[in-house]
Coordinates of C-alpha atoms and ligand atoms in Angstrom, one line a residue:
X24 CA 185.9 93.4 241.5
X25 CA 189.2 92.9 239.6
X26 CA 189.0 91.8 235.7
X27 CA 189.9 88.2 236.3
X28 CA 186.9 88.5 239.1
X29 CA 184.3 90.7 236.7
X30 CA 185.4 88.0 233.2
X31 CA 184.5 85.4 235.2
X32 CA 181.0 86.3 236.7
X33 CA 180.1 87.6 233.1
X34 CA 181.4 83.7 231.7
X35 CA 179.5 82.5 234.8
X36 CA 176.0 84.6 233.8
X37 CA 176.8 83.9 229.9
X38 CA 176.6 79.7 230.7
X39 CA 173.5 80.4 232.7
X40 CA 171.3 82.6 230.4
X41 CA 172.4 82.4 226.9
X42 CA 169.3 80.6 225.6
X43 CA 170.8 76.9 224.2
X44 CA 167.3 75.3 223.2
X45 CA 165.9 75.4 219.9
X46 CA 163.4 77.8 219.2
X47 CA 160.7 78.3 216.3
X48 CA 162.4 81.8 213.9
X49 CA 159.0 83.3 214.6
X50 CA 159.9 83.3 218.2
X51 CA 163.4 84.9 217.5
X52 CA 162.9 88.3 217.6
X53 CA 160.9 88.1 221.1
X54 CA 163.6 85.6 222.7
X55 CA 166.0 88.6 221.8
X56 CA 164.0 91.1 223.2
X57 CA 164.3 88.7 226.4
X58 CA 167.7 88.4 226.5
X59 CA 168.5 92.0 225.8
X60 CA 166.8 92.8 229.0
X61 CA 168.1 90.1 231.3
X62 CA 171.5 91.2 229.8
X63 CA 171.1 94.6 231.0
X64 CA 170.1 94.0 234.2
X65 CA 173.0 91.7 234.6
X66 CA 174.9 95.0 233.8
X67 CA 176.3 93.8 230.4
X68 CA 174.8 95.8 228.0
X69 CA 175.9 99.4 227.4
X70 CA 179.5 98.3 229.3
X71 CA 181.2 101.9 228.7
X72 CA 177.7 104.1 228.0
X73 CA 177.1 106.7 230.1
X74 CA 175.1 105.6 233.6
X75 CA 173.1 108.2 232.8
X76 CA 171.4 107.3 230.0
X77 CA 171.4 103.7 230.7
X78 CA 174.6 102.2 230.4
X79 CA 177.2 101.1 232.8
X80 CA 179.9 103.4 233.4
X81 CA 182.7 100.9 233.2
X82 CA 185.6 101.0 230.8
X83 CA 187.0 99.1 227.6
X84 CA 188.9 97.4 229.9
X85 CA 185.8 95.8 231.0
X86 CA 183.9 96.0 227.5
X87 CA 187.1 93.9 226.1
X88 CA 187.0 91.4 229.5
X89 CA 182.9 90.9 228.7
X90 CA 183.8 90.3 225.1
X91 CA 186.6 87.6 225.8
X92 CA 184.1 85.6 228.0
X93 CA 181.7 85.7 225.3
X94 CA 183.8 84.2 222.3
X95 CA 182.6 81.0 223.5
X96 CA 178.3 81.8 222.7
X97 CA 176.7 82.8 220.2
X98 CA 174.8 85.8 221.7
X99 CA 171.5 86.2 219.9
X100 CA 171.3 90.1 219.4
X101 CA 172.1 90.1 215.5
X102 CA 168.7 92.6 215.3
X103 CA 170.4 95.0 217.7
X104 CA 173.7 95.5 216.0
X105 CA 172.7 98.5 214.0
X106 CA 171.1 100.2 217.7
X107 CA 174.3 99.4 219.6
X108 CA 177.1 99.8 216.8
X109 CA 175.4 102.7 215.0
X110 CA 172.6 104.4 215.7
X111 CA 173.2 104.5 219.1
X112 CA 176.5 105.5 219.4
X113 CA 175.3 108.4 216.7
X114 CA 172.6 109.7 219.2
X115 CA 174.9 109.7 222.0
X116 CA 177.2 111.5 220.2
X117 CA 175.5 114.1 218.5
X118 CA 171.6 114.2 219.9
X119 CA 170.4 116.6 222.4
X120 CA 169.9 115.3 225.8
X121 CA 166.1 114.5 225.1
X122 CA 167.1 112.2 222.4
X123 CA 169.5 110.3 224.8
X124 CA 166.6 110.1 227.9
X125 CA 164.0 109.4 225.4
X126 CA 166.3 106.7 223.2
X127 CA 168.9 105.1 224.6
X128 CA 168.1 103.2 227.7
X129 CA 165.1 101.5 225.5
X130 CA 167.8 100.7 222.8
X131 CA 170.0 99.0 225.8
X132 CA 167.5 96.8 227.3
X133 CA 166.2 95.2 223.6
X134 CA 162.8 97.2 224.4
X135 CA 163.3 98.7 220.8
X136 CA 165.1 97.9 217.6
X137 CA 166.8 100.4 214.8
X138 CA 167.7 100.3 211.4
X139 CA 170.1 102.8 209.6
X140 CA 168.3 104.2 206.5
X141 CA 171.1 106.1 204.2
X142 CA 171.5 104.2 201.4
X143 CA 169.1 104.7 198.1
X144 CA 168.4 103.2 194.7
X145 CA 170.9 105.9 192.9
X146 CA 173.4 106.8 196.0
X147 CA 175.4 103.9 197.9
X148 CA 178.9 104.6 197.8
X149 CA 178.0 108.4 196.8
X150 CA 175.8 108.2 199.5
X151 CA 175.6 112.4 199.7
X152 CA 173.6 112.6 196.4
X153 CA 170.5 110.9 197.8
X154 CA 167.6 112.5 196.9
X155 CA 164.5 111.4 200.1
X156 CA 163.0 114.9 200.5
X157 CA 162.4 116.3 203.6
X158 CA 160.3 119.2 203.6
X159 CA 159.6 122.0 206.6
X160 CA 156.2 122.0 207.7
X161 CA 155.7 124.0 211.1
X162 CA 157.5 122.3 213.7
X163 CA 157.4 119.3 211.8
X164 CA 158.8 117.6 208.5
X165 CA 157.3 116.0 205.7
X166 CA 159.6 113.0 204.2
X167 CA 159.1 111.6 200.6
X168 CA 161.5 108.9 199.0
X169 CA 162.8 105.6 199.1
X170 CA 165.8 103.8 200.6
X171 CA 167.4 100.2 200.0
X172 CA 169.4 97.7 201.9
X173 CA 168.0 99.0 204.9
X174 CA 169.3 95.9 207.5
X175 CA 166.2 94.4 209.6
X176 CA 164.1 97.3 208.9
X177 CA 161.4 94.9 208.9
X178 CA 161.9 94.2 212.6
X179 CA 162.7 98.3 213.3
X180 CA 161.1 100.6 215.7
X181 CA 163.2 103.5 215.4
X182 CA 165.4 104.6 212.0
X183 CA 168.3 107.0 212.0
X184 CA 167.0 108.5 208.0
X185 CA 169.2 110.9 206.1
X186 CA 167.7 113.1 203.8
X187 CA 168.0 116.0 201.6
X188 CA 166.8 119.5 202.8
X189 CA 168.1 121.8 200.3
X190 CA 168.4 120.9 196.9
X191 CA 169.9 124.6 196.1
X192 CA 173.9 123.7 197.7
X193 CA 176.1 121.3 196.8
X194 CA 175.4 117.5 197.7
X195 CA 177.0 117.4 201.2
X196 CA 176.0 120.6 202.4
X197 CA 172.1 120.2 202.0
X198 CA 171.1 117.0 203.7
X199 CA 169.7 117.0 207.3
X200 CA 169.3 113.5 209.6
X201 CA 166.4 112.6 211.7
X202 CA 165.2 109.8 213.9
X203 CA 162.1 108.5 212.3
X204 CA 159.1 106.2 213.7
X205 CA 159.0 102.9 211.7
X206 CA 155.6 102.2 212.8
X207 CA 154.1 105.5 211.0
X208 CA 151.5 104.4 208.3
X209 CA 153.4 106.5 205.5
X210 CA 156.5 103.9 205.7
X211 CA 156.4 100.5 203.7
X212 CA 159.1 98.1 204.6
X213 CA 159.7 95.6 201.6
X214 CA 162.2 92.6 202.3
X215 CA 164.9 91.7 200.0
X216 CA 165.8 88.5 199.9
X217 CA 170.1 88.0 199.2
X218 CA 171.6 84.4 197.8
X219 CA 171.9 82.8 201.4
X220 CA 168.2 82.5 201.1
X221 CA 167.4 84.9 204.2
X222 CA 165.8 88.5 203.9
X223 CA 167.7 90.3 206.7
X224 CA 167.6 93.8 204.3
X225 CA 164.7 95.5 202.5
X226 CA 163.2 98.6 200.7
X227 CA 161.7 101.3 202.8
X228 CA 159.1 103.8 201.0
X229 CA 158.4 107.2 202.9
X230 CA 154.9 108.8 201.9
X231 CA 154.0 111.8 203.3
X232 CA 155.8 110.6 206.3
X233 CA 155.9 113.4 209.6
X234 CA 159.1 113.9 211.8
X235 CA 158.7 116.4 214.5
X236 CA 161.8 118.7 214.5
X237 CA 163.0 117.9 218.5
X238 CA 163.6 114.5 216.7
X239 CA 166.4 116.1 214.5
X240 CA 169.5 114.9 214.5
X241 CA 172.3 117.9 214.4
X242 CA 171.6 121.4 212.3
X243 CA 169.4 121.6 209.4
X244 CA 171.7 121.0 206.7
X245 CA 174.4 119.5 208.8
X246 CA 173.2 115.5 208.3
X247 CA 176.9 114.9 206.5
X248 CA 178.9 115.5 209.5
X249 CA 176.0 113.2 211.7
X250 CA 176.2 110.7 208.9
X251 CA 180.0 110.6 209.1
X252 CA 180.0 110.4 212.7
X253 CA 177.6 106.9 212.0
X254 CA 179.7 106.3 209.3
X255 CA 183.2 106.0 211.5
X256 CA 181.2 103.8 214.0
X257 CA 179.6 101.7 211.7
X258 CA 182.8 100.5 210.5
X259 CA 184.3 100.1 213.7
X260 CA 181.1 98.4 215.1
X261 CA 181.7 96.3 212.0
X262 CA 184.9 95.5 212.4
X263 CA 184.7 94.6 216.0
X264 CA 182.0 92.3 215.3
X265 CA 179.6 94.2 217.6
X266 CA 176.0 92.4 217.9
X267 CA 177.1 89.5 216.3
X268 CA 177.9 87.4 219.4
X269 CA 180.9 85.1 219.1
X270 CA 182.5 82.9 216.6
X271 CA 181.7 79.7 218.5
X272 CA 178.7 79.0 216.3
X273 CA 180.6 80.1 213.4
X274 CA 180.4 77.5 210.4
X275 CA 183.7 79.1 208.9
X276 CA 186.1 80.0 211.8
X277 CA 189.5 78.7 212.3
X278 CA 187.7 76.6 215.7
X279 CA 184.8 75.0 213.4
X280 CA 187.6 74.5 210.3
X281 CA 189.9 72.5 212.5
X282 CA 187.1 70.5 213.7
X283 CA 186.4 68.6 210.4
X284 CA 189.4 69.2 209.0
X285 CA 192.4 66.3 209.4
X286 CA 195.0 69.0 210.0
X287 CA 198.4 66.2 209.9
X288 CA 198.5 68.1 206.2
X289 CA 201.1 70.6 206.4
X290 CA 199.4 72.4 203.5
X291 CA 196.3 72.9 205.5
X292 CA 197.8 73.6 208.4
X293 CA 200.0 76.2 206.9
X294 CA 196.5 77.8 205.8
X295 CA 194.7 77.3 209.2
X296 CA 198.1 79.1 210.9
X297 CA 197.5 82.2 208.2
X298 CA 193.7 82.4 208.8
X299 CA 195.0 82.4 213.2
X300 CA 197.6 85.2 212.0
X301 CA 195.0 87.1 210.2
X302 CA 192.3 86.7 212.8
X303 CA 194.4 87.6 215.7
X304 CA 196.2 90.5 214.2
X305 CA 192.5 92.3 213.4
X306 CA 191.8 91.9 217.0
X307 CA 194.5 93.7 218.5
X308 CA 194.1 96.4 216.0
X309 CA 190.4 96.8 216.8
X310 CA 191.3 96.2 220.7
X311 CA 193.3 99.3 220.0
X312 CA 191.2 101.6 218.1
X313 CA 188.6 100.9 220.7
X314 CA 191.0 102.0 223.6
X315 CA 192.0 104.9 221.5
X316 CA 188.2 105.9 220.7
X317 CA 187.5 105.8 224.4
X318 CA 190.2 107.7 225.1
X319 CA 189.5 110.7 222.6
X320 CA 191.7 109.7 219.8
X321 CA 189.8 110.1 216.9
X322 CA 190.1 106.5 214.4
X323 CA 189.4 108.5 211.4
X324 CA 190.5 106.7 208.7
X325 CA 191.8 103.8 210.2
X326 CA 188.6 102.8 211.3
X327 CA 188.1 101.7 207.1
X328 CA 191.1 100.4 207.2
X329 CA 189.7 97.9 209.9
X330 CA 186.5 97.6 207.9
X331 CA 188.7 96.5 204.9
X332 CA 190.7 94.3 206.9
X333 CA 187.4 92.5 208.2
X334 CA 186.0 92.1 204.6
X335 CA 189.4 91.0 203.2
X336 CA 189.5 88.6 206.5
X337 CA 185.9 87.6 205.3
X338 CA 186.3 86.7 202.0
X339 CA 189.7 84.9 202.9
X340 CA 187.6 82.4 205.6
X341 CA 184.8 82.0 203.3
X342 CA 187.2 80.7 200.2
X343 CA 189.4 79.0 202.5
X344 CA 186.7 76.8 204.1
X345 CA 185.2 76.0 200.3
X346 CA 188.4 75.2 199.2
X347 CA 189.5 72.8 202.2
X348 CA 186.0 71.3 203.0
X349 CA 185.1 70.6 199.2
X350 CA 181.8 70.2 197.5
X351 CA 179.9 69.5 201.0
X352 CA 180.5 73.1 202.2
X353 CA 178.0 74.4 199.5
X354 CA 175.1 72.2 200.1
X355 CA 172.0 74.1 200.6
X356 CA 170.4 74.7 204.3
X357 CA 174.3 73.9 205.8
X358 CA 175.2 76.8 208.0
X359 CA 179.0 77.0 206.4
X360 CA 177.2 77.4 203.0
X361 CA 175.1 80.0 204.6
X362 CA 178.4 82.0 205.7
X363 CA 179.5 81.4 202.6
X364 CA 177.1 83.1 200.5
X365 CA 176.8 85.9 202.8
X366 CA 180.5 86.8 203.2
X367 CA 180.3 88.8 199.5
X368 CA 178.0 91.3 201.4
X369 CA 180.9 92.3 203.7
X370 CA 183.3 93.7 201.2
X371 CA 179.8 96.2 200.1
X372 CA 178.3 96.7 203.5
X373 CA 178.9 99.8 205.5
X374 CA 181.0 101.0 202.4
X375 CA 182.6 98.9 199.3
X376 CA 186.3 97.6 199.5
X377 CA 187.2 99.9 196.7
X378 CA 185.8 103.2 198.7
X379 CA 187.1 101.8 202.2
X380 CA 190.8 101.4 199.7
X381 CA 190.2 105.5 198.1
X382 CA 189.6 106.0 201.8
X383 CA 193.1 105.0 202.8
X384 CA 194.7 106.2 199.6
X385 CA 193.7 109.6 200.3
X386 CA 193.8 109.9 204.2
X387 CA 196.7 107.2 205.3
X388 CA 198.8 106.9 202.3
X389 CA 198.4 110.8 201.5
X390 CA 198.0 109.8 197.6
X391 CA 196.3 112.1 195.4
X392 CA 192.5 112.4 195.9
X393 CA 190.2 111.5 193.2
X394 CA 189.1 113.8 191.1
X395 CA 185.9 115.3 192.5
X396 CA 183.9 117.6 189.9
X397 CA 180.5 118.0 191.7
X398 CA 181.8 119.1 195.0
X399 CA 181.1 122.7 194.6
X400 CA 177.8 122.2 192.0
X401 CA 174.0 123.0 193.4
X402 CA 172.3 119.9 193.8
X403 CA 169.6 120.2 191.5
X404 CA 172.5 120.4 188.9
X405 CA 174.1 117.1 189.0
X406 CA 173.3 114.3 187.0
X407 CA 172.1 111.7 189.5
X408 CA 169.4 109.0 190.5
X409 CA 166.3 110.4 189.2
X410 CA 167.8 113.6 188.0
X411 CA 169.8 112.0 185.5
Ligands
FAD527 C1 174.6 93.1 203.7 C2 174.4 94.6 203.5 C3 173.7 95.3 204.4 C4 173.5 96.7 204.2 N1 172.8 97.4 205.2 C5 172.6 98.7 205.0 C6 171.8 99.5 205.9 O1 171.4 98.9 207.0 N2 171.6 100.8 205.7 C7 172.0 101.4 204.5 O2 171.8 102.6 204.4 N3 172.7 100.7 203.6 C8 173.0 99.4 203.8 N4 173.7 98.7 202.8 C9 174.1 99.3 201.6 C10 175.6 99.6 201.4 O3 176.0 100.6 202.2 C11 175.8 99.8 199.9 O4 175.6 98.6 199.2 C12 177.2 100.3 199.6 O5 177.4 101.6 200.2 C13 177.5 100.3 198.1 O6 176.5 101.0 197.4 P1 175.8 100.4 196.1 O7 175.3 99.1 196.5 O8 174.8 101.4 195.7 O9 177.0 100.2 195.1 P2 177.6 101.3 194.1 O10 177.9 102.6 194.9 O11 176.7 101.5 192.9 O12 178.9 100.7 193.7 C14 179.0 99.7 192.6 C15 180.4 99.2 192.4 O13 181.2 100.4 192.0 C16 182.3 100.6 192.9 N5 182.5 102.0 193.1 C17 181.6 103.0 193.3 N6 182.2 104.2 193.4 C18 183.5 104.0 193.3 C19 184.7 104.8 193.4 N7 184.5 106.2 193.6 N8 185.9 104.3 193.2 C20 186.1 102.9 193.0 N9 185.0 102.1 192.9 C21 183.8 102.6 193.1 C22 181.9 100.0 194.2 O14 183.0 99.6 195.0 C23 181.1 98.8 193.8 O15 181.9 97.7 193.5 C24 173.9 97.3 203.0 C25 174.6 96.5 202.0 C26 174.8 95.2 202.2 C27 175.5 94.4 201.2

């Protein structure tokens, strides 16, 4: 099948099964599950994984043609995004082949949901100076601490946890990663709710909590270079938009701006063209680091740069559409107010605007690095979290 051929079955399979009617929220998470299956059977999720463990084989050439057909839908696997963009990704990359039998076919058909669980009460942008314990114990581990901001935890079967192994070595060279089970009765999901009204992140408590060591992520004391690997797909995941279906439904996109707007105004237009520019020009970059990813060029920091570029791209949309639509876009229970209040979250999410910008200073631009004092300091020396 040639691309024109394979866009237009998926367009033809997306009109058919992306579900349309309205649906109670309680039933949400179980209509996604649905769909996540259908979807890979149809052979559209997983579109360059490895056969082997699930996916299809194919290449970006197809991923992008998939992704094309489905700017028109909103595809409702939001709960997956972490699994496919993330966690996933992560496992195939740097698990052992158990952890990709035992993992990632289930994560491709919807059959289980992930969460990423790095981020703590006293380490977000310093993420390396978290302090969740994980202690040997036979051929298991024993996990005691907390975590924050942990995205649809509350739904989660499976988390991708970082933690700290040796307290004795500086920050980044004592922490270990791990796949752990959501469902064991040590760990206490919490929802947080942000100012769109909706609790998509929470708190996650780990007491006593086992891991057994085959579900280990990399070498004990290795978890940075895992967490950096999640890290680089995170923000390309991000960036891309992965999980998040299209922008058809999107209450703040150019499409859905120029549908209320009366766009004779050469003002407005002149914004609406910018906001085109803007959009466009993220998609080819991301259409590109995506080909390059695929084939073995390593994104590095241009993969934050991307990140940035979504955030600022965010943030841009967000004012634009309050600015242009007026007082109504803010009215409570509208969905553009809803994008609104959530488009803040971008420019923090999967790493802060100003570390995605140190990011770029340092590894693009070649500026001077900041200034980093604790880098060669025992953990249990630094002033941080609790240990302040
Ligand atoms: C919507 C959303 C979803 C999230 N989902 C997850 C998730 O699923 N899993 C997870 O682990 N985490 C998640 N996070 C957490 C996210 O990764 C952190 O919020 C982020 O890394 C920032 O950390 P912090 O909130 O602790 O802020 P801090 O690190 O305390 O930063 C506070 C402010 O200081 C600035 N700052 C800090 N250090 C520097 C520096 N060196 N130079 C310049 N400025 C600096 C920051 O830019 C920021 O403005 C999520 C966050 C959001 C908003």
């Amino acid at each position: 099948m040639n691309l024109d051929e394979y866009r237009r079955a998926a367009g033809e399979w997306l009109r058919e099964n992306v579900p349309t009617d309205d649906y109670p929220e309680a039933d949400a998470i179980a209509r996604a599950k649905e769909f996540m299956a259908k979807l890979h059977d149809a052979g559209y999720s997983g579109i360059t994984w490895a056969k082997q463990w699930g996916g299809q084989g194919l290449t970006q050439a197809e991923d992008r043609a998939f992704a094309e057909a489905a700017r028109d839908y909103t595809l409702p696997t939001y709960v997956f995004s972490i699994g496919l963009g993330m966690t996933g990704p992560t496992i195939a990359d740097r698990g052992t082949d158990a952890q990709r039998e035992r993992f990632l076919r289930p994560l491709l058909r919807g059959e289980e949901i992930w969460c990423q669980l790095f981020s703590e009460p006293g380490a977000g942008s310093d993420v390396a100076s978290l302090q969740t314990r994980a202690v040997p114990d036979g051929d298991h581990w024993v996990i005691n601490g907390q975590k924050v901001w942990t995205s649809v935890a509350h739904h989660a079967d499976w988390g991708l946890l970082l933690t700290r192994t040796d307290v004795d070595v500086p920050k980044h060279k004592g922490l270990t990663m791990f796949v752990v089970d959501m469902h064991h009765p040590g760990v206490t999901v919490r929802p947080l709710r942000d100012m769109s009204g909706k609790a998509n992140f929470n708190e996650v408590f780990f007491d006593n909590v086992t891991i057994p060591d085959e579900h280990r992520v990399g070498e004990v004391n290795d978890g940075w270079s895992v967490a950096v690997t999640t890290l680089l797909h995170e923000r390309l995941s991000i960036s891309a938009g992965v999980g998040m279906g299209g922008q058809k439904d999107n209450p703040a996109s150019l499409e859905a701006l120029r549908r209320v707007l009366d766009t004779d105004d050469p003002l407005v237009r002149d914004e609406l063209v910018e906001l085109h520019i803007r959009s466009r020009a993220l998609a080819l970059f991301n259409q590109r680091l995506a080909q390059e990813t695929k084939a073995g060029i390593f994104p590095g920091a241009r993969g934050s740069a991307a990140k940035l570029l979504l955030a600022e791209l965010t943030l841009y949309q967000a004012d634009l559409a309050t600015r242009l639509v007026g007082p109504e876009a803010v009215l409570a229970d509208q969905p553009l107010a809803r994008a609104i209040s959530m488009a803040p979250g971008m420019a923090l999410g999967g790493g802060t605007n100003e570390i995605m910008r140190n990011i770029v200073g340092d590894r693009v631009l070649g500026l001077p690095p900041e200034p980093r004092v604790d880098k060669t300091v025992p953990f249990k020396d630094l002033k941080v979290g609790t240990q302040a």
